[in-house]
PDB file of C-alpha atoms in Angstrom:
ATOM      1  CA  MET A   1     100.502 120.757 113.503  1.00  0.00           C
ATOM      2  CA  VAL A   2     101.610 124.194 112.304  1.00  0.00           C
ATOM      3  CA  SER A   3     105.269 123.235 112.673  1.00  0.00           C
ATOM      4  CA  GLU A   4     104.743 119.979 110.806  1.00  0.00           C
ATOM      5  CA  LEU A   5     102.964 121.742 107.968  1.00  0.00           C
ATOM      6  CA  MET A   6     105.982 124.025 107.567  1.00  0.00           C
ATOM      7  CA  TRP A   7     108.668 121.386 108.127  1.00  0.00           C
ATOM      8  CA  PRO A   8     108.744 119.913 104.562  1.00  0.00           C
ATOM      9  CA  TYR A   9     109.260 123.398 103.135  1.00  0.00           C
ATOM     10  CA  VAL A  10     111.944 124.381 105.650  1.00  0.00           C
ATOM     11  CA  ILE A  11     114.119 121.329 104.973  1.00  0.00           C
ATOM     12  CA  SER A  12     113.760 121.706 101.210  1.00  0.00           C
ATOM     13  CA  GLU A  13     114.794 125.371 100.983  1.00  0.00           C
ATOM     14  CA  GLU A  14     118.159 126.946 101.650  1.00  0.00           C
ATOM     15  CA  ASN A  15     116.660 130.334 102.472  1.00  0.00           C
ATOM     16  CA  PRO A  16     113.099 129.759 103.722  1.00  0.00           C
ATOM     17  CA  SER A  17     110.804 132.753 104.060  1.00  0.00           C
ATOM     18  CA  VAL A  18     107.176 133.453 104.867  1.00  0.00           C
ATOM     19  CA  GLU A  19     106.412 134.559 101.321  1.00  0.00           C
ATOM     20  CA  GLY A  20     108.188 131.522  99.943  1.00  0.00           C
ATOM     21  CA  TYR A  21     106.244 129.166 102.178  1.00  0.00           C
ATOM     22  CA  LEU A  22     102.885 130.650 101.247  1.00  0.00           C
ATOM     23  CA  LYS A  23     103.701 130.317  97.559  1.00  0.00           C
ATOM     24  CA  TRP A  24     105.019 126.779  98.065  1.00  0.00           C
ATOM     25  CA  ALA A  25     101.938 125.741 100.053  1.00  0.00           C
ATOM     26  CA  GLN A  26      99.540 127.018  97.396  1.00  0.00           C
ATOM     27  CA  ASN A  27     101.302 124.896  94.778  1.00  0.00           C
ATOM     28  CA  GLN A  28     100.939 121.633  96.705  1.00  0.00           C
ATOM     29  CA  THR A  29      98.449 119.113  95.333  1.00  0.00           C
ATOM     30  CA  ASP A  30      98.538 116.516  98.117  1.00  0.00           C
ATOM     31  CA  HIS A  31      94.994 116.212  99.475  1.00  0.00           C
ATOM     32  CA  MET A  32      95.908 115.626 103.120  1.00  0.00           C
ATOM     33  CA  PHE A  33      98.359 118.515 103.195  1.00  0.00           C
ATOM     34  CA  ARG A  34      95.826 120.880 101.665  1.00  0.00           C
ATOM     35  CA  LEU A  35      93.093 119.726 104.051  1.00  0.00           C
ATOM     36  CA  LYS A  36      95.241 120.223 107.150  1.00  0.00           C
ATOM     37  CA  TYR A  37      96.612 123.503 105.832  1.00  0.00           C
ATOM     38  CA  GLU A  38      93.053 124.699 105.385  1.00  0.00           C
ATOM     39  CA  GLN A  39      91.930 123.506 108.809  1.00  0.00           C
ATOM     40  CA  VAL A  40      94.868 125.103 110.624  1.00  0.00           C
ATOM     41  CA  PHE A  41      95.562 128.322 108.755  1.00  0.00           C
ATOM     42  CA  ILE A  42      91.961 129.201 107.911  1.00  0.00           C
ATOM     43  CA  TYR A  43      89.515 127.770 110.432  1.00  0.00           C
ATOM     44  CA  LEU A  44      91.670 127.414 113.551  1.00  0.00           C
ATOM     45  CA  GLN A  45      93.254 130.778 112.836  1.00  0.00           C
ATOM     46  CA  ALA A  46      89.752 132.235 112.607  1.00  0.00           C
ATOM     47  CA  ILE A  47      89.060 130.983 116.144  1.00  0.00           C
ATOM     48  CA  ILE A  48      92.267 132.615 117.392  1.00  0.00           C
ATOM     49  CA  ASN A  49      91.387 135.839 115.589  1.00  0.00           C
ATOM     50  CA  PHE A  50      87.902 135.817 117.075  1.00  0.00           C
ATOM     51  CA  ARG A  51      89.289 135.416 120.580  1.00  0.00           C
ATOM     52  CA  THR A  52      91.748 138.240 119.955  1.00  0.00           C
ATOM     53  CA  GLY A  53      88.916 140.386 118.636  1.00  0.00           C
ATOM     54  CA  VAL A  54      86.959 139.742 121.827  1.00  0.00           C
ATOM     55  CA  ARG A  55      89.847 140.291 124.239  1.00  0.00           C
ATOM     56  CA  PHE A  56      90.932 143.562 122.611  1.00  0.00           C
ATOM     57  CA  ASN A  57      87.443 144.680 121.522  1.00  0.00           C
ATOM     58  CA  ARG A  58      88.215 144.803 117.822  1.00  0.00           C
ATOM     59  CA  PRO A  59      84.815 144.512 116.089  1.00  0.00           C
ATOM     60  CA  LEU A  60      86.139 144.191 112.542  1.00  0.00           C
ATOM     61  CA  LEU A  61      88.441 141.328 113.517  1.00  0.00           C
ATOM     62  CA  ARG A  62      85.578 139.531 115.282  1.00  0.00           C
ATOM     63  CA  PHE A  63      83.318 140.014 112.292  1.00  0.00           C
ATOM     64  CA  ALA A  64      85.944 138.784 109.815  1.00  0.00           C
ATOM     65  CA  ALA A  65      86.724 135.727 111.944  1.00  0.00           C
ATOM     66  CA  ARG A  66      83.042 134.819 112.253  1.00  0.00           C
ATOM     67  CA  ARG A  67      82.536 135.186 108.520  1.00  0.00           C
ATOM     68  CA  ILE A  68      85.506 132.943 107.712  1.00  0.00           C
ATOM     69  CA  PHE A  69      84.397 130.255 110.172  1.00  0.00           C
ATOM     70  CA  ALA A  70      80.696 130.424 109.224  1.00  0.00           C
ATOM     71  CA  PRO A  71      80.765 127.705 106.495  1.00  0.00           C
ATOM     72  CA  ILE A  72      81.619 125.127 109.176  1.00  0.00           C
ATOM     73  CA  TRP A  73      78.092 125.429 110.576  1.00  0.00           C
ATOM     74  CA  SER A  74      76.685 124.403 107.191  1.00  0.00           C
ATOM     75  CA  ALA A  75      79.259 121.695 106.590  1.00  0.00           C
ATOM     76  CA  ARG A  76      78.476 119.324 109.428  1.00  0.00           C
ATOM     77  CA  ARG A  77      75.735 118.751 112.024  1.00  0.00           C
ATOM     78  CA  HIS A  78      75.286 122.257 113.417  1.00  0.00           C
ATOM     79  CA  PRO A  79      71.764 123.334 112.383  1.00  0.00           C
ATOM     80  CA  ILE A  80      71.213 125.547 115.441  1.00  0.00           C
ATOM     81  CA  TYR A  81      74.489 127.447 115.087  1.00  0.00           C
ATOM     82  CA  ARG A  82      73.897 127.775 111.348  1.00  0.00           C
ATOM     83  CA  LEU A  83      70.512 129.364 112.001  1.00  0.00           C
ATOM     84  CA  ILE A  84      71.899 131.637 114.735  1.00  0.00           C
ATOM     85  CA  GLU A  85      74.707 132.865 112.490  1.00  0.00           C
ATOM     86  CA  VAL A  86      72.452 133.709 109.548  1.00  0.00           C
ATOM     87  CA  THR A  87      69.734 135.228 111.743  1.00  0.00           C
ATOM     88  CA  ASP A  88      72.297 137.427 113.471  1.00  0.00           C
ATOM     89  CA  GLU A  89      73.620 138.559 110.089  1.00  0.00           C
ATOM     90  CA  GLU A  90      70.088 139.417 108.981  1.00  0.00           C
ATOM     91  CA  GLN A  91      69.361 141.414 112.124  1.00  0.00           C
ATOM     92  CA  MET A  92      72.587 143.374 111.808  1.00  0.00           C
ATOM     93  CA  LEU A  93      71.877 144.225 108.173  1.00  0.00           C
ATOM     94  CA  ARG A  94      68.457 145.607 109.089  1.00  0.00           C
ATOM     95  CA  LEU A  95      69.838 147.960 111.740  1.00  0.00           C
ATOM     96  CA  LYS A  96      70.890 151.525 111.103  1.00  0.00           C
ATOM     97  CA  PRO A  97      74.685 151.824 110.729  1.00  0.00           C
ATOM     98  CA  GLU A  98      75.125 153.870 113.901  1.00  0.00           C
ATOM     99  CA  ILE A  99      73.140 151.359 115.961  1.00  0.00           C
ATOM    100  CA  ARG A 100      74.983 148.428 114.408  1.00  0.00           C
ATOM    101  CA  ASN A 101      78.356 150.011 115.185  1.00  0.00           C
ATOM    102  CA  LEU A 102      77.276 150.728 118.758  1.00  0.00           C
ATOM    103  CA  ILE A 103      76.266 147.104 119.288  1.00  0.00           C
ATOM    104  CA  GLN A 104      79.528 145.828 117.830  1.00  0.00           C
ATOM    105  CA  GLU A 105      81.542 148.083 120.133  1.00  0.00           C
ATOM    106  CA  ARG A 106      79.544 147.302 123.285  1.00  0.00           C
ATOM    107  CA  ILE A 107      78.993 143.583 122.769  1.00  0.00           C
ATOM    108  CA  VAL A 108      82.032 142.914 124.973  1.00  0.00           C
ATOM    109  CA  THR A 109      83.026 144.470 128.295  1.00  0.00           C
ATOM    110  CA  SER A 110      86.263 144.772 130.258  1.00  0.00           C
ATOM    111  CA  ARG A 111      85.425 144.380 133.936  1.00  0.00           C
ATOM    112  CA  SER A 112      89.013 145.221 134.901  1.00  0.00           C
ATOM    113  CA  LYS A 113      89.052 148.276 132.573  1.00  0.00           C
ATOM    114  CA  LEU A 114      92.204 146.876 130.933  1.00  0.00           C
ATOM    115  CA  SER A 115      92.348 147.082 127.139  1.00  0.00           C
ATOM    116  CA  ASN A 116      93.315 143.426 126.678  1.00  0.00           C
ATOM    117  CA  GLN A 117      90.791 141.802 129.012  1.00  0.00           C
ATOM    118  CA  TYR A 118      87.444 142.239 127.288  1.00  0.00           C
ATOM    119  CA  GLN A 119      84.921 139.422 127.608  1.00  0.00           C
ATOM    120  CA  GLY A 120      81.635 138.502 126.033  1.00  0.00           C
ATOM    121  CA  HIS A 121      78.638 139.144 128.261  1.00  0.00           C
ATOM    122  CA  ASP A 122      77.747 135.459 128.330  1.00  0.00           C
ATOM    123  CA  ALA A 123      81.202 134.662 129.741  1.00  0.00           C
ATOM    124  CA  ILE A 124      80.820 137.386 132.363  1.00  0.00           C
ATOM    125  CA  LEU A 125      77.420 136.058 133.415  1.00  0.00           C
ATOM    126  CA  GLU A 126      78.876 132.558 133.647  1.00  0.00           C
ATOM    127  CA  GLU A 127      81.620 133.807 135.973  1.00  0.00           C
ATOM    128  CA  ILE A 128      79.077 135.590 138.151  1.00  0.00           C
ATOM    129  CA  ASN A 129      76.874 132.503 138.213  1.00  0.00           C
ATOM    130  CA  LYS A 130      79.859 130.380 139.224  1.00  0.00           C
ATOM    131  CA  SER A 131      80.651 132.792 142.057  1.00  0.00           C
ATOM    132  CA  LEU A 132      77.058 132.686 143.260  1.00  0.00           C
ATOM    133  CA  LYS A 133      77.032 128.888 143.260  1.00  0.00           C
ATOM    134  CA  SER A 134      80.078 128.866 145.531  1.00  0.00           C
ATOM    135  CA  LEU A 135      78.102 130.850 148.130  1.00  0.00           C
ATOM    136  CA  ILE A 136      74.978 128.702 148.339  1.00  0.00           C
ATOM    137  CA  PRO A 137      74.193 125.195 149.656  1.00  0.00           C
ATOM    138  CA  PRO A 138      74.255 122.187 147.298  1.00  0.00           C
ATOM    139  CA  ILE A 139      70.449 122.180 147.185  1.00  0.00           C
ATOM    140  CA  PRO A 140      69.573 125.879 147.362  1.00  0.00           C
ATOM    141  CA  SER A 141      66.201 127.475 147.809  1.00  0.00           C
ATOM    142  CA  GLN A 142      65.024 130.689 146.203  1.00  0.00           C
ATOM    143  CA  ARG A 143      65.897 132.482 149.436  1.00  0.00           C
ATOM    144  CA  HIS A 144      69.501 131.278 149.221  1.00  0.00           C
ATOM    145  CA  TRP A 145      69.805 132.608 145.668  1.00  0.00           C
ATOM    146  CA  GLU A 146      68.410 135.979 146.698  1.00  0.00           C
ATOM    147  CA  ILE A 147      70.792 136.332 149.649  1.00  0.00           C
ATOM    148  CA  ALA A 148      73.809 135.313 147.553  1.00  0.00           C
ATOM    149  CA  ALA A 149      72.885 137.637 144.679  1.00  0.00           C
ATOM    150  CA  ARG A 150      72.336 140.643 146.929  1.00  0.00           C
ATOM    151  CA  ASN A 151      75.528 140.128 148.921  1.00  0.00           C
ATOM    152  CA  CYS A 152      77.829 138.503 146.375  1.00  0.00           C
ATOM    153  CA  THR A 153      80.538 141.179 146.539  1.00  0.00           C
ATOM    154  CA  LYS A 154      80.551 141.256 150.349  1.00  0.00           C
ATOM    155  CA  PHE A 155      80.679 137.464 150.625  1.00  0.00           C
ATOM    156  CA  SER A 156      83.498 137.255 148.076  1.00  0.00           C
ATOM    157  CA  LYS A 157      85.605 139.807 149.956  1.00  0.00           C
ATOM    158  CA  LEU A 158      84.929 138.062 153.272  1.00  0.00           C
ATOM    159  CA  ARG A 159      85.835 134.707 151.779  1.00  0.00           C
ATOM    160  CA  THR A 160      89.071 136.074 150.311  1.00  0.00           C
ATOM    161  CA  ASN A 161      90.063 137.655 153.636  1.00  0.00           C
ATOM    162  CA  ILE A 162      89.420 134.427 155.546  1.00  0.00           C
ATOM    163  CA  PHE A 163      91.430 132.373 153.036  1.00  0.00           C
ATOM    164  CA  ASN A 164      94.307 134.857 153.288  1.00  0.00           C
ATOM    165  CA  ILE A 165      94.285 134.629 157.081  1.00  0.00           C
ATOM    166  CA  ILE A 166      94.427 130.832 157.143  1.00  0.00           C
ATOM    167  CA  GLY A 167      96.851 130.682 154.210  1.00  0.00           C
ATOM    168  CA  TYR A 168      94.570 128.708 151.915  1.00  0.00           C
ATOM    169  CA  SER A 169      94.641 128.971 148.137  1.00  0.00           C
ATOM    170  CA  GLU A 170      91.733 127.755 146.027  1.00  0.00           C
ATOM    171  CA  SER A 171      94.138 126.884 143.230  1.00  0.00           C
ATOM    172  CA  GLU A 172      95.851 124.276 145.396  1.00  0.00           C
ATOM    173  CA  VAL A 173      95.324 120.643 144.491  1.00  0.00           C
ATOM    174  CA  ASN A 174      95.337 117.700 146.853  1.00  0.00           C
ATOM    175  CA  GLU A 175      97.109 115.329 144.511  1.00  0.00           C
ATOM    176  CA  PRO A 176      99.881 115.827 141.968  1.00  0.00           C
ATOM    177  CA  ARG A 177      98.970 115.863 138.298  1.00  0.00           C
ATOM    178  CA  THR A 178      99.240 112.522 136.609  1.00  0.00           C
ATOM    179  CA  CYS A 179      98.623 113.576 133.017  1.00  0.00           C
ATOM    180  CA  PRO A 180     101.566 114.942 131.009  1.00  0.00           C
ATOM    181  CA  GLY A 181     101.789 118.642 130.281  1.00  0.00           C
ATOM    182  CA  PHE A 182     100.999 120.262 126.965  1.00  0.00           C
ATOM    183  CA  THR A 183     104.642 120.443 125.889  1.00  0.00           C
ATOM    184  CA  VAL A 184     105.208 116.720 126.349  1.00  0.00           C
ATOM    185  CA  GLU A 185     101.976 115.808 124.605  1.00  0.00           C
ATOM    186  CA  SER A 186     102.629 118.133 121.668  1.00  0.00           C
ATOM    187  CA  ARG A 187     106.097 116.653 121.187  1.00  0.00           C
ATOM    188  CA  ARG A 188     104.695 113.133 121.157  1.00  0.00           C
ATOM    189  CA  PHE A 189     102.067 114.193 118.657  1.00  0.00           C
ATOM    190  CA  ARG A 190     104.659 115.804 116.391  1.00  0.00           C
ATOM    191  CA  VAL A 191     106.791 112.658 116.482  1.00  0.00           C
ATOM    192  CA  GLN A 192     103.790 110.558 115.499  1.00  0.00           C
ATOM    193  CA  ILE A 193     102.821 112.902 112.667  1.00  0.00           C
ATOM    194  CA  ARG A 194     106.343 113.122 111.276  1.00  0.00           C
ATOM    195  CA  LYS A 195     106.969 109.397 111.556  1.00  0.00           C
ATOM    196  CA  ALA A 196     103.802 108.675 109.586  1.00  0.00           C
ATOM    197  CA  ASN A 197     104.517 111.444 107.027  1.00  0.00           C
ATOM    198  CA  PHE A 198     100.952 112.487 107.721  1.00  0.00           C
ATOM    199  CA  VAL A 199     101.194 115.990 106.248  1.00  0.00           C
ATOM    200  CA  ASN A 200     104.357 115.630 104.183  1.00  0.00           C
ATOM    201  CA  PRO A 201     103.292 116.295 100.567  1.00  0.00           C
ATOM    202  CA  THR A 202     106.601 114.987  99.199  1.00  0.00           C
ATOM    203  CA  ALA A 203     106.267 111.507 100.733  1.00  0.00           C
ATOM    204  CA  ASP A 204     105.572 108.496  98.502  1.00  0.00           C
ATOM    205  CA  ASN A 205     102.572 106.145  98.527  1.00  0.00           C
ATOM    206  CA  ARG A 206     100.305 108.508 100.409  1.00  0.00           C
ATOM    207  CA  ASP A 207      96.654 107.656 101.001  1.00  0.00           C
ATOM    208  CA  PHE A 208      93.862 110.032 101.948  1.00  0.00           C
ATOM    209  CA  GLN A 209      93.333 108.474 105.377  1.00  0.00           C
ATOM    210  CA  ASN A 210      93.214 109.447 109.013  1.00  0.00           C
ATOM    211  CA  LEU A 211      96.363 109.359 111.135  1.00  0.00           C
ATOM    212  CA  GLY A 212      95.724 105.808 112.306  1.00  0.00           C
ATOM    213  CA  GLY A 213      95.183 104.608 108.748  1.00  0.00           C
ATOM    214  CA  GLU A 214      91.980 102.715 109.529  1.00  0.00           C
ATOM    215  CA  LEU A 215      89.606 105.202 107.858  1.00  0.00           C
ATOM    216  CA  THR A 216      89.685 106.478 104.293  1.00  0.00           C
ATOM    217  CA  LEU A 217      88.445 110.026 103.919  1.00  0.00           C
ATOM    218  CA  SER A 218      85.731 110.819 101.401  1.00  0.00           C
ATOM    219  CA  GLU A 219      86.145 112.623  98.101  1.00  0.00           C
ATOM    220  CA  GLU A 220      83.979 115.414  99.500  1.00  0.00           C
ATOM    221  CA  MET A 221      86.661 116.231 102.073  1.00  0.00           C
ATOM    222  CA  ILE A 222      88.965 117.235  99.223  1.00  0.00           C
ATOM    223  CA  ARG A 223      86.508 120.024  98.379  1.00  0.00           C
ATOM    224  CA  PHE A 224      85.421 120.633 101.973  1.00  0.00           C
ATOM    225  CA  SER A 225      85.509 124.443 101.994  1.00  0.00           C
ATOM    226  CA  GLU A 226      84.002 124.745  98.538  1.00  0.00           C
ATOM    227  CA  ILE A 227      81.073 122.486  99.426  1.00  0.00           C
ATOM    228  CA  ALA A 228      80.625 124.147 102.826  1.00  0.00           C
ATOM    229  CA  ARG A 229      80.412 127.597 101.243  1.00  0.00           C
ATOM    230  CA  MET A 230      77.899 126.331  98.688  1.00  0.00           C
ATOM    231  CA  LYS A 231      75.754 124.845 101.452  1.00  0.00           C
ATOM    232  CA  ARG A 232      75.855 128.115 103.370  1.00  0.00           C
ATOM    233  CA  ILE A 233      74.790 130.073 100.291  1.00  0.00           C
ATOM    234  CA  GLU A 234      71.929 127.634  99.693  1.00  0.00           C
ATOM    235  CA  PHE A 235      70.776 128.033 103.280  1.00  0.00           C
ATOM    236  CA  ILE A 236      70.942 131.844 103.105  1.00  0.00           C
ATOM    237  CA  LYS A 237      68.924 131.881  99.879  1.00  0.00           C
ATOM    238  CA  ALA A 238      66.286 129.553 101.309  1.00  0.00           C
ATOM    239  CA  LYS A 239      66.084 131.402 104.624  1.00  0.00           C
ATOM    240  CA  LEU A 240      66.324 135.055 103.611  1.00  0.00           C
ATOM    241  CA  ILE A 241      65.476 135.347  99.920  1.00  0.00           C
ATOM    242  CA  GLU A 242      63.168 132.574  98.798  1.00  0.00           C
ATOM    243  CA  LYS A 243      61.590 132.036 102.241  1.00  0.00           C
ATOM    244  CA  THR A 244      61.194 128.344 101.474  1.00  0.00           C
ATOM    245  CA  PRO A 245      62.137 125.158 103.349  1.00  0.00           C
ATOM    246  CA  LEU A 246      65.677 124.048 102.666  1.00  0.00           C
ATOM    247  CA  GLY A 247      64.638 120.499 101.844  1.00  0.00           C
ATOM    248  CA  ILE A 248      66.943 117.551 102.350  1.00  0.00           C
ATOM    249  CA  TRP A 249      70.142 118.667 104.052  1.00  0.00           C
ATOM    250  CA  ARG A 250      73.074 116.339 104.510  1.00  0.00           C
ATOM    251  CA  PRO A 251      76.386 117.039 106.228  1.00  0.00           C
ATOM    252  CA  ILE A 252      79.609 116.687 104.291  1.00  0.00           C
ATOM    253  CA  PRO A 253      80.671 113.054 104.784  1.00  0.00           C
ATOM    254  CA  VAL A 254      84.067 112.698 106.433  1.00  0.00           C
ATOM    255  CA  THR A 255      84.774 109.073 105.578  1.00  0.00           C
ATOM    256  CA  CYS A 256      84.046 106.935 102.539  1.00  0.00           C
ATOM    257  CA  GLU A 257      81.787 104.806 104.714  1.00  0.00           C
ATOM    258  CA  GLU A 258      79.679 107.829 105.618  1.00  0.00           C
ATOM    259  CA  ALA A 259      79.537 108.887 101.964  1.00  0.00           C
ATOM    260  CA  GLU A 260      78.363 105.433 100.891  1.00  0.00           C
ATOM    261  CA  LEU A 261      75.712 105.496 103.597  1.00  0.00           C
ATOM    262  CA  GLN A 262      74.338 108.768 102.267  1.00  0.00           C
ATOM    263  CA  LYS A 263      74.243 107.410  98.725  1.00  0.00           C
ATOM    264  CA  SER A 264      72.492 104.224  99.803  1.00  0.00           C
ATOM    265  CA  GLU A 265      69.856 106.161 101.745  1.00  0.00           C
ATOM    266  CA  SER A 266      69.044 108.250  98.674  1.00  0.00           C
ATOM    267  CA  SER A 267      67.838 105.086  96.905  1.00  0.00           C
ATOM    268  CA  LEU A 268      65.859 103.642  99.813  1.00  0.00           C
ATOM    269  CA  LYS A 269      62.117 103.190  99.625  1.00  0.00           C
ATOM    270  CA  LYS A 270      59.750 104.892 102.037  1.00  0.00           C
ATOM    271  CA  SER A 271      59.150 101.702 104.017  1.00  0.00           C
ATOM    272  CA  GLN A 272      62.894 101.121 104.377  1.00  0.00           C
ATOM    273  CA  ILE A 273      63.507 104.656 105.642  1.00  0.00           C
ATOM    274  CA  LEU A 274      60.657 104.280 108.115  1.00  0.00           C
ATOM    275  CA  SER A 275      62.178 101.024 109.330  1.00  0.00           C
ATOM    276  CA  ILE A 276      65.534 102.723 109.952  1.00  0.00           C
ATOM    277  CA  ILE A 277      63.816 105.527 111.861  1.00  0.00           C
ATOM    278  CA  ASN A 278      61.959 103.038 114.037  1.00  0.00           C
ATOM    279  CA  SER A 279      65.237 101.286 114.838  1.00  0.00           C
ATOM    280  CA  LEU A 280      66.855 104.553 115.941  1.00  0.00           C
ATOM    281  CA  THR A 281      64.076 106.172 117.974  1.00  0.00           C
ATOM    282  CA  PRO A 282      64.520 103.869 121.032  1.00  0.00           C
ATOM    283  CA  SER A 283      67.944 105.479 121.535  1.00  0.00           C
ATOM    284  CA  LEU A 284      66.391 108.944 121.820  1.00  0.00           C
ATOM    285  CA  GLY A 285      65.273 110.631 125.007  1.00  0.00           C
ATOM    286  CA  ASP A 286      61.619 110.618 126.002  1.00  0.00           C
ATOM    287  CA  LEU A 287      61.018 114.161 124.756  1.00  0.00           C
ATOM    288  CA  ASP A 288      62.652 113.567 121.372  1.00  0.00           C
ATOM    289  CA  ARG A 289      61.031 110.155 120.987  1.00  0.00           C
ATOM    290  CA  SER A 290      57.562 111.659 121.350  1.00  0.00           C
ATOM    291  CA  ARG A 291      58.251 113.968 118.392  1.00  0.00           C
ATOM    292  CA  PHE A 292      58.825 111.081 116.012  1.00  0.00           C
ATOM    293  CA  CYS A 293      55.626 109.083 116.442  1.00  0.00           C
ATOM    294  CA  GLY A 294      53.011 108.346 113.784  1.00  0.00           C
ATOM    295  CA  LEU A 295      55.263 108.897 110.782  1.00  0.00           C
ATOM    296  CA  SER A 296      53.607 106.447 108.405  1.00  0.00           C
ATOM    297  CA  ASN A 297      51.643 109.232 106.693  1.00  0.00           C
ATOM    298  CA  LYS A 298      54.731 111.323 106.030  1.00  0.00           C
ATOM    299  CA  SER A 299      56.143 111.607 102.524  1.00  0.00           C
ATOM    300  CA  ARG A 300      59.436 110.001 101.593  1.00  0.00           C
ATOM    301  CA  GLU A 301      61.165 113.399 101.473  1.00  0.00           C
ATOM    302  CA  ASP A 302      59.897 114.251 104.958  1.00  0.00           C
ATOM    303  CA  LEU A 303      61.091 110.895 106.266  1.00  0.00           C
ATOM    304  CA  VAL A 304      64.564 111.513 104.852  1.00  0.00           C
ATOM    305  CA  ASP A 305      64.664 114.851 106.678  1.00  0.00           C
ATOM    306  CA  ILE A 306      63.449 113.211 109.884  1.00  0.00           C
ATOM    307  CA  LEU A 307      66.048 110.464 109.589  1.00  0.00           C
ATOM    308  CA  GLN A 308      68.801 113.040 109.227  1.00  0.00           C
ATOM    309  CA  GLU A 309      67.440 115.006 112.189  1.00  0.00           C
ATOM    310  CA  ILE A 310      67.497 111.870 114.334  1.00  0.00           C
ATOM    311  CA  ARG A 311      71.070 111.183 113.255  1.00  0.00           C
ATOM    312  CA  ASN A 312      71.995 114.739 114.225  1.00  0.00           C
ATOM    313  CA  ILE A 313      70.441 114.273 117.675  1.00  0.00           C
ATOM    314  CA  LEU A 314      72.240 110.979 118.200  1.00  0.00           C
ATOM    315  CA  ALA A 315      75.501 112.539 117.029  1.00  0.00           C
ATOM    316  CA  GLY A 316      74.994 115.362 119.521  1.00  0.00           C
ATOM    317  CA  ASN A 317      74.518 112.737 122.218  1.00  0.00           C
ATOM    318  CA  SER A 318      77.687 110.938 121.053  1.00  0.00           C
ATOM    319  CA  ILE A 319      75.764 107.856 119.923  1.00  0.00           C
ATOM    320  CA  ASP A 320      76.816 106.150 116.704  1.00  0.00           C
ATOM    321  CA  ALA A 321      73.634 105.677 114.669  1.00  0.00           C
ATOM    322  CA  ASN A 322      75.275 102.898 112.670  1.00  0.00           C
ATOM    323  CA  GLU A 323      75.731 100.812 115.804  1.00  0.00           C
ATOM    324  CA  VAL A 324      72.167 101.178 117.063  1.00  0.00           C
TER     325      VAL A 324
END
């Protein structure tokens, strides 16, 4: 995608340069180009920067990457991550500077002592847990866990020595790979993007649609970052300053269909909203379903919030609420 975003500029300039591309990109008005430019060079780059900040233990880079990516949690259906991000910010602000700096420096650890192999503690614990699981039976007892935990290092060394003796490698696979490699897939993807002029701002008759052309993107996607930042600010004010409930919260609609659905729900009566909720609750798990019983006494505003919460749960479970 990065190459395709730069391709229209490269073929249009005799002497392309980084500075020239950045200036050229900022002057483009095509909605799809600007959206993809934003997604790749801002949000995806923030993920890369965060990983680099973790691997090399660079606190300022991690902090900057998290701050840039933070509006995403307020843009779509990520209420838990949104709350975690803001709560973490609040806790850090309340700490003394020396304590805050100490936490930022020690929040990652290099088990190999190499300067480019730092890891988050959750990743380290996951690796240890994975190693322990390889040493216990499929249905372990508490005793099995205790033995494995107390002798993990010894068992791992013994296992490695045995594998070396018999010439076995855990990375070996029994069957050849059938899926194409990354290089082949990326080339196919680039061909498809270029053939469709998906991110070419100079192409004619361009529509604000997905790559397949079957979905038209919403007007809100044109102002995605602006709206996401506004939503984040609203959440921070409600959570930290005003100490009040946020009220009705809706994700930024991706497609026109989703945008129309949000608009139609805003004009629904209480009985209609309750009917939609009742049609969706059978698709929930037993625990979630029990939370949404006896809603007839709720206000219309509360029902709208509940409906959105149910949609978020179904989206997290990869269930299309419109098909239920």
